Structure formats: structure tokens, C-alpha cells
Short mmCIF file of C-alpha atoms in Angstrom, two decimals:
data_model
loop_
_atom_site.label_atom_id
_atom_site.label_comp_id
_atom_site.label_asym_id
_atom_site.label_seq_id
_atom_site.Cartn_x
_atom_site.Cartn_y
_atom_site.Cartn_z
CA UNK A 113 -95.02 5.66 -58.25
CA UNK A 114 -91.59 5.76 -60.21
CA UNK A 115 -88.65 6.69 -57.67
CA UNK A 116 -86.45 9.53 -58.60
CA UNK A 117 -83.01 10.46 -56.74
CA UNK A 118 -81.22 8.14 -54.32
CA UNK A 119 -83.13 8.95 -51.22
CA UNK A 120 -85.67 6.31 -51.03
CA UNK A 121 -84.62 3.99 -48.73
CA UNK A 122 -87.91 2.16 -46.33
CA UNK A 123 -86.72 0.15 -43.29
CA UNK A 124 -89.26 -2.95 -43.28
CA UNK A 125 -89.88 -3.60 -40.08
CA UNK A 126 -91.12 -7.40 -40.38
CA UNK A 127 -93.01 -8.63 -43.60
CA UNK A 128 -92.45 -10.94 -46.11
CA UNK A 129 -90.55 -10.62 -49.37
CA UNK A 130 -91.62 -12.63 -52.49
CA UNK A 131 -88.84 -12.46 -55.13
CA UNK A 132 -90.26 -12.67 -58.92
CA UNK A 133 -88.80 -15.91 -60.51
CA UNK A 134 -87.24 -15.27 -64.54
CA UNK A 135 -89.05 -18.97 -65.61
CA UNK A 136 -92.43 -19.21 -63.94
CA UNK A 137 -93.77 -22.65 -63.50
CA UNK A 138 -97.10 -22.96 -63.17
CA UNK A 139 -96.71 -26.90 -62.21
CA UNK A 140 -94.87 -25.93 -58.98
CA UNK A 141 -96.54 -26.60 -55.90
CA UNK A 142 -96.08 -24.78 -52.60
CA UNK A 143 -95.27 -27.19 -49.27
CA UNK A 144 -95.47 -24.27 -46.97
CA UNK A 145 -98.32 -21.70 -45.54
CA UNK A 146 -95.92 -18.93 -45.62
CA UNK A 147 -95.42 -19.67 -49.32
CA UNK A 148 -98.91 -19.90 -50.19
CA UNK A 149 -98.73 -15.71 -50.43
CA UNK A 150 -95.58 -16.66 -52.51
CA UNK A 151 -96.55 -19.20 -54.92
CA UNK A 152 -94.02 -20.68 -56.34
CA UNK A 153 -95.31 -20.96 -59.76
CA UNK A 154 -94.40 -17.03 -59.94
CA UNK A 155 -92.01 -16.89 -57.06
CA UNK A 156 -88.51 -18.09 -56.70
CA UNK A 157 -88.03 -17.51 -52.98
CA UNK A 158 -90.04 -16.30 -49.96
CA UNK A 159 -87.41 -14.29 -47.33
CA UNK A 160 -89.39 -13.09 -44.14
CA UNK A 161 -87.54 -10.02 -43.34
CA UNK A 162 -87.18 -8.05 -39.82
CA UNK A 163 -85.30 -4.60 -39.79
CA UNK A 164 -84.63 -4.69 -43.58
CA UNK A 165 -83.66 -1.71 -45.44
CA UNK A 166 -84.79 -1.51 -48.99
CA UNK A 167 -83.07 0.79 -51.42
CA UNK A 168 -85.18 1.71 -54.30
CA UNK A 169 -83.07 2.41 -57.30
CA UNK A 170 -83.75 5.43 -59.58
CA UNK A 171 -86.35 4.65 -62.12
CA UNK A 172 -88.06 1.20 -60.00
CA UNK A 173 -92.01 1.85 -60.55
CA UNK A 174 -94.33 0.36 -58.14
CA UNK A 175 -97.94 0.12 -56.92
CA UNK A 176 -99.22 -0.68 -53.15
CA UNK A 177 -102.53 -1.11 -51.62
CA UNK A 178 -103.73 -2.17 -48.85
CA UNK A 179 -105.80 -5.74 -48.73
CA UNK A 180 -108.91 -6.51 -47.19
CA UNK A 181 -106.85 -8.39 -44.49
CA UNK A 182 -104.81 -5.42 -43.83
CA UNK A 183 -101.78 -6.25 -45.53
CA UNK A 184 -100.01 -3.76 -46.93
CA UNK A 185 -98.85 -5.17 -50.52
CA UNK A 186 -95.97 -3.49 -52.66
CA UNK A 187 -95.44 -4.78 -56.24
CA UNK A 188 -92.39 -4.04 -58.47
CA UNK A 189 -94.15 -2.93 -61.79
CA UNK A 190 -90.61 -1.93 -63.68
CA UNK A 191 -87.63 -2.53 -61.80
CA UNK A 192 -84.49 -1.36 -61.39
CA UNK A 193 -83.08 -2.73 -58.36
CA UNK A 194 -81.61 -5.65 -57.91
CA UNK A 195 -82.89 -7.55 -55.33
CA UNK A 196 -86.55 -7.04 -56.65
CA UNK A 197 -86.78 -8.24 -60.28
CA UNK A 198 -90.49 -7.16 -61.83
CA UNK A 199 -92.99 -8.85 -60.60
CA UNK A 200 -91.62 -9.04 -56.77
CA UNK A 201 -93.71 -8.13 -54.08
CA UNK A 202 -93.30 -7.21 -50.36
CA UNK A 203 -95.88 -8.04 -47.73
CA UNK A 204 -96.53 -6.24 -44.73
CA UNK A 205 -98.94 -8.21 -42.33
CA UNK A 206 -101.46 -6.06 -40.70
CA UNK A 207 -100.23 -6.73 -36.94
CA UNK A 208 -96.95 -5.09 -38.67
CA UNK A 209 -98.04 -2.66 -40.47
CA UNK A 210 -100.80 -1.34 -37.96
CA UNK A 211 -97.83 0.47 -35.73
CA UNK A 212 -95.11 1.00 -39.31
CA UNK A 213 -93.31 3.73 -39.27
CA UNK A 214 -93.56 5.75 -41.69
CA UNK A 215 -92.13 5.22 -45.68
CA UNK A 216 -91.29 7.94 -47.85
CA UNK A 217 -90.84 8.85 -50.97
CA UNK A 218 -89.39 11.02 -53.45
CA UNK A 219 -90.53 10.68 -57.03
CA UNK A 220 -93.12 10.75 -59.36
CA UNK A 221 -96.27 9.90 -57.85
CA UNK A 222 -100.01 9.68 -58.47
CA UNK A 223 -102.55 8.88 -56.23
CA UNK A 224 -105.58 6.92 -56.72
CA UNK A 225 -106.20 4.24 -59.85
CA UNK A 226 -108.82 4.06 -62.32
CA UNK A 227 -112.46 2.86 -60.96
CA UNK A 228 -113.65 0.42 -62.57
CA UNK A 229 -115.87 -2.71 -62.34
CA UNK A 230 -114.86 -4.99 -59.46
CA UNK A 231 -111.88 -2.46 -58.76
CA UNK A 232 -110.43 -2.43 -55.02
CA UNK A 233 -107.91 -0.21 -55.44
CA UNK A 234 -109.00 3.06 -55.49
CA UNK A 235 -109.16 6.36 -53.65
CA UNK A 236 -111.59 6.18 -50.72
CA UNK A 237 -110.77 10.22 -49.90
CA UNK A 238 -109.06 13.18 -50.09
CA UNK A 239 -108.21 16.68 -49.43
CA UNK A 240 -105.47 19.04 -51.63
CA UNK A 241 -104.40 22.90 -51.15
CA UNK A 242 -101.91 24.87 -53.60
CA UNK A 243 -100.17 27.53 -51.59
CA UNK A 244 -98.57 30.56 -53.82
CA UNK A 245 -96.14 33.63 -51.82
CA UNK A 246 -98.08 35.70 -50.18
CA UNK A 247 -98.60 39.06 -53.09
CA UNK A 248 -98.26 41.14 -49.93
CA UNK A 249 -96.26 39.49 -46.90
CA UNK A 250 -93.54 38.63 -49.55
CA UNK A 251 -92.15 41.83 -49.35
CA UNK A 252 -91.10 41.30 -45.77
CA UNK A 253 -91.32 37.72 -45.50
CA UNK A 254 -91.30 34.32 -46.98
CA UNK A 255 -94.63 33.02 -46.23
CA UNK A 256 -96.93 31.01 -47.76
CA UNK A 257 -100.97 31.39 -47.99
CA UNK A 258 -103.40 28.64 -48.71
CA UNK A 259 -105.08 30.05 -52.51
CA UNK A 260 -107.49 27.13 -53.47
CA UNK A 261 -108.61 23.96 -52.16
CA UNK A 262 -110.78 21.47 -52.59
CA UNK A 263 -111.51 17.74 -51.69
CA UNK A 264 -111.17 14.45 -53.60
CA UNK A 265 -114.40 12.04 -53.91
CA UNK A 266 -114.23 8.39 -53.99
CA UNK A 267 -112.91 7.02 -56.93
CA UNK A 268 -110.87 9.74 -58.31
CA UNK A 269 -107.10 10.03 -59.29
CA UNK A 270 -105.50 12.94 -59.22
CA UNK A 271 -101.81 13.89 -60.51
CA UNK A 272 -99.35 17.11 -60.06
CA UNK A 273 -98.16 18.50 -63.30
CA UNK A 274 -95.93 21.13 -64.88
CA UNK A 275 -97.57 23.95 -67.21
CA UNK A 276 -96.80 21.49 -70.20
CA UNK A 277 -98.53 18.59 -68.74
CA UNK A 278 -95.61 16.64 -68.03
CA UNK A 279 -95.98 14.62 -63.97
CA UNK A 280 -93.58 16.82 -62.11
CA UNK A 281 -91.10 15.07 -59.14
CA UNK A 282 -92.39 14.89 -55.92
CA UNK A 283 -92.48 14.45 -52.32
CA UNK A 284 -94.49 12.35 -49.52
CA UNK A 285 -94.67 9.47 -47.04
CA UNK A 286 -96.78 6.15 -46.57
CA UNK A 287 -98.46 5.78 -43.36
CA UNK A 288 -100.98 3.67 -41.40
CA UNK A 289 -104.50 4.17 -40.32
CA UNK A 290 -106.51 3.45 -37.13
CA UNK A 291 -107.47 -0.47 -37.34
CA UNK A 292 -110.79 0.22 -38.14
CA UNK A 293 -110.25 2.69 -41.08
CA UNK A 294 -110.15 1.31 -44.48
CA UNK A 295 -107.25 1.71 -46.86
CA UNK A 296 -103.82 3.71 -45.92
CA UNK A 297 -102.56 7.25 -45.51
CA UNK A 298 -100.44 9.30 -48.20
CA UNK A 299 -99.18 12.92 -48.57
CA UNK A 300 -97.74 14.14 -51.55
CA UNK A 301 -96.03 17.36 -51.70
CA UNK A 302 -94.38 19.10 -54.65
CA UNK A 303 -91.69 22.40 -54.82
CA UNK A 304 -92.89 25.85 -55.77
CA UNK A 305 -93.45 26.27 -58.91
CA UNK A 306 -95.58 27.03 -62.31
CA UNK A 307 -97.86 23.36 -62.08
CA UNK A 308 -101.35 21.83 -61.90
CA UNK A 309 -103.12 19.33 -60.08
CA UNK A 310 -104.98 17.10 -62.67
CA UNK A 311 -108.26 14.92 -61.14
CA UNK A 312 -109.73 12.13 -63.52
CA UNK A 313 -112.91 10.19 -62.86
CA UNK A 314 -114.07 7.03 -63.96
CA UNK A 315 -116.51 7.33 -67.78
CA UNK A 316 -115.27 11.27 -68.12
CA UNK A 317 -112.72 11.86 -71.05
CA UNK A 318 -111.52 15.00 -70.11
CA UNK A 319 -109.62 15.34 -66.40
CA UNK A 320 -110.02 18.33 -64.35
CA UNK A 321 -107.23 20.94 -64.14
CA UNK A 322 -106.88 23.12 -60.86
CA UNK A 323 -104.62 26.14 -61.03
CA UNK A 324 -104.63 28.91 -59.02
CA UNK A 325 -105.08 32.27 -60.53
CA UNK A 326 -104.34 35.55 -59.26
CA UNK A 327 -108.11 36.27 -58.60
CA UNK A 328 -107.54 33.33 -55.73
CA UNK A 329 -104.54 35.13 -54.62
CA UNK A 330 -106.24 37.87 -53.78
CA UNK A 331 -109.07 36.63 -52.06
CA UNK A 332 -107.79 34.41 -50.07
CA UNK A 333 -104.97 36.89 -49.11
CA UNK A 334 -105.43 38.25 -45.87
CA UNK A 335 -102.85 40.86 -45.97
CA UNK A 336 -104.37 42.38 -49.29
CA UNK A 337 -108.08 41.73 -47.82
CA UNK A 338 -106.46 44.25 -44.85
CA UNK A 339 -105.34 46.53 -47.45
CA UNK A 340 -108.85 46.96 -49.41
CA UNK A 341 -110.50 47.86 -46.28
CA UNK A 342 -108.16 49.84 -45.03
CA UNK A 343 -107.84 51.96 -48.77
CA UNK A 344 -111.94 51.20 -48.62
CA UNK A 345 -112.32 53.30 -45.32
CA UNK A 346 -109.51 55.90 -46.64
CA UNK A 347 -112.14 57.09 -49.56
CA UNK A 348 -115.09 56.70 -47.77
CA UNK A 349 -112.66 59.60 -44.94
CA UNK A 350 -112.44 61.33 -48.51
CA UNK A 351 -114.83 61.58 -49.60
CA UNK A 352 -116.93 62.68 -46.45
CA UNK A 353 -114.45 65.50 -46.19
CA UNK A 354 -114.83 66.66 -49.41
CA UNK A 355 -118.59 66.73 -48.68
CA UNK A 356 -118.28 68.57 -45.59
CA UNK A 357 -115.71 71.15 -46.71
CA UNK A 358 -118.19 72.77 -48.97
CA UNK A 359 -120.85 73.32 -46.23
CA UNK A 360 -118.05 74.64 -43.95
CA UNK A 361 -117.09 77.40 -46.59
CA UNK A 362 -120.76 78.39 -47.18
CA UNK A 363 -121.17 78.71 -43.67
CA UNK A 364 -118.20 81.12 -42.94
CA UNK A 365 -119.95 83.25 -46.12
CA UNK A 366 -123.34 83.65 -45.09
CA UNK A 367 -121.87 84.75 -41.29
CA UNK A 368 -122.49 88.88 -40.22
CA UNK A 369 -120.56 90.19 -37.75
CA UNK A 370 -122.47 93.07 -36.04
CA UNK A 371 -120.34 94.80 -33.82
#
């Protein structure tokens, strides 16, 4: 996830932050337990935090998972704020993070990472829907319909982009699970707009491209389904008329009036 905007501010509730050192020594030794998840050997300082605000500078890439302890861990890939060189990472213990609030985001985001052998970071499961304006409702209203959807197996990572392939900005929040539910929860949202949702899976070249089409728009419209059989019972009126009328004028023919 690379931030984007100024708007990405997460209030750490109590966790641990391990600040990247600029001359790793791999002959230091840690004295403390607390430093153990902070070795000094890559880690100038350990800082447990409480109630501290984070403000993620434009551009500041990171990754997150969460660990088989429940941690949640946040590393600094490419930084650009200051008090988190590259390399830094946060630590959320899992009594902490079980009851987080929520930590949003606004940038450019994928979700999932590439499966591979031994690989514990990856998507466990998903869901995604692209909504369009409604063809019909839109004349009256601004509301959106639900066009395609799909789910996301095990494994996969999946990316929004623009019609030229290029990631497009986006929205979304990190939040926690139940305790006995594996991994963490994310939702990313994008604005309106000509884009794709890309889905690659481990061994296949080529990724899958979703984009709605007007053919979903249709049928998944239920203001234009209304209209077709509404227009479908019109000709059927038609064209019974026009079979009936017919029969009615031969009948007033073939009638004798004897008086």
C-alpha cells in the first residue's frame, strides 16, 4: 500500500514501535524481552506507544499482516516519513489489536501477495462488486446498482486499475476479526469511474480482468428488467388485438338483419 494525500493518520492504541537503525550491527545483542521483537542488530530503538498518532506521509509504502500470534505487524517498505525510516516496523499485540479501532487508508492499495512456497501472507478470502448508475433510475436519481460480482479464492491478489492499466487511488480501512478467525479484515473502495479489477494467481502468467459491460447493466438492472416486461406484455396486448380485430370485422359482415 503506497499512501496518497495527507489524510492518513492511524491512532495506535498500544503497540510497540521498532525504529530501523541507518548502520545495522549484527554483533548487537538484545538485554531485554521487549527488544527481542526489536533486535537490535536492525533496530535502533524500541518505543512502546499508547494513544499515538501516526501520520503517514505522501508516498510511505508499506505491507502488514497479521502473525500467527495475532500480532498485527506493519513494515515501512519505502518511506517517507520521518519518524519511520525503511525498514521500521509497528507491532500491535493481539490483546490490542483484538478490540482496534479501525485504520484507514487512502492510497494505492492491493490486496493479497503472491502464493508461493512456504508463503503466510496471503489472501485467505474475498468478495468484490462494481456498481455502475443505474441506465434507468439515473434519470431521476443518483443511484447505484450492483452489475457484476464475484468472489476471491485463497491465494489470489487482486488490484483496481484505470482503462490503461495504471493502479488507480483508493479508499478503505483495516479492521479486526473475531479471535478465532484467521488473518484481518480490509475494504477497499475506489471513485466512479472507467477502471478494472485485475485478479492474479499463483503459476498463471496472464491476470484476470473484470469489467463490467453494458450487457451486465442490463441484466442486473431492475428498473430496465421492469421495463422489458412491461414493453413484453404491451406487444403481446398488440398483438392479440390485432388478432381479434379481424374476426370482429368478419363477424359484423356475415350478420343479416331480417326485419
Amino acid at each position: 500500500m503506497t499512501f496518497q494525500g495527507e489524510a492518513n493518520a492511524w491512532s495506535i492504541e498500544d503497540g510497540l514501535l521498532c525504529v530501523a537503525s541507518t548502520t545495522p550491527d549484527p554483533r548487537a545483542q538484545s538485554d531485554s524481552n521487549y527488544q527481542s521483537a526489536c533486535p537490535e542488530a536492525l533496530f535502533s530503538s524500541a518505543i512502546e506507544i499508547q494513544n499515538h498518532t501516526i501520520e503517514w506521509r505522501k508516498d510511505t509504502t508499506i505491507s502488514f499482516s497479521r502473525e500467527q500470534s495475532g500480532d498485527l505487524r506493519v513494515i515501512a517498505e519505502d518511506s517517507n516519513t520521518a519518524e519511520l525510516p525503511v525498514g521500521s516496523v509497528i507491532i500491535i499485540p493481539a490483546e490490542a489489536w483484538a478490540s482496534h479501532g479501525a485504520l484507514v487508508f487512502r492510497g494505492v492499495s492491493s490486496i493479497g501477495k503472491d502464493m508461493g512456497p512456504g508463503a503466510s501472507d496471503y489472501l485467505i478470502e474475498g468478495t468484490w462488486e462494481a456498481r455502475q448508475l443505474g441506465a434507468a433510475t439515473s434519470f431521476f436519481r443518483d443511484t447505484t446498482e450492483v452489475v457484476k460480482r464475484g468472489t476471491l479464492i485463497r491465494g489470489a491478489h487482486a488490484q483496481i486499475l484505470d482503462s490503461e492499466g495504471n493502479p488507480v487511488e483508493t479508499f478503505g480501512h483495516l479492521t479486526p476479526l473475531k479471535s478465532d478467525e484467521p488473518g484481518l479484515g480490509m475494504v477497499v473502495l475506489s471513485e466512479k469511474g472507467d477502471q478494472i479489477l485485475s485478479v492474479g494467481y499463483y503459476g498463471l502468467q496472464d491476470q484476470s480482468r473484470f469489467e463490467p459491460d453494458w450487457l451486465d447493466t442490463v441484466t442486473s438492472s431492475p428498473a430496465l428488467i421492469a421495463l422489458a416486461v412491461f414493453f413484453g406484455l404491451l406487444l403481446t396486448t398488440l398483438q392479440l388485438m390485432l388478432l381479434i380485430a379481424p374476426f370482429t370485422e368478419r363477424r359484423e359482415i356475415g350478420r343479416t338483419d331480417i326485419n
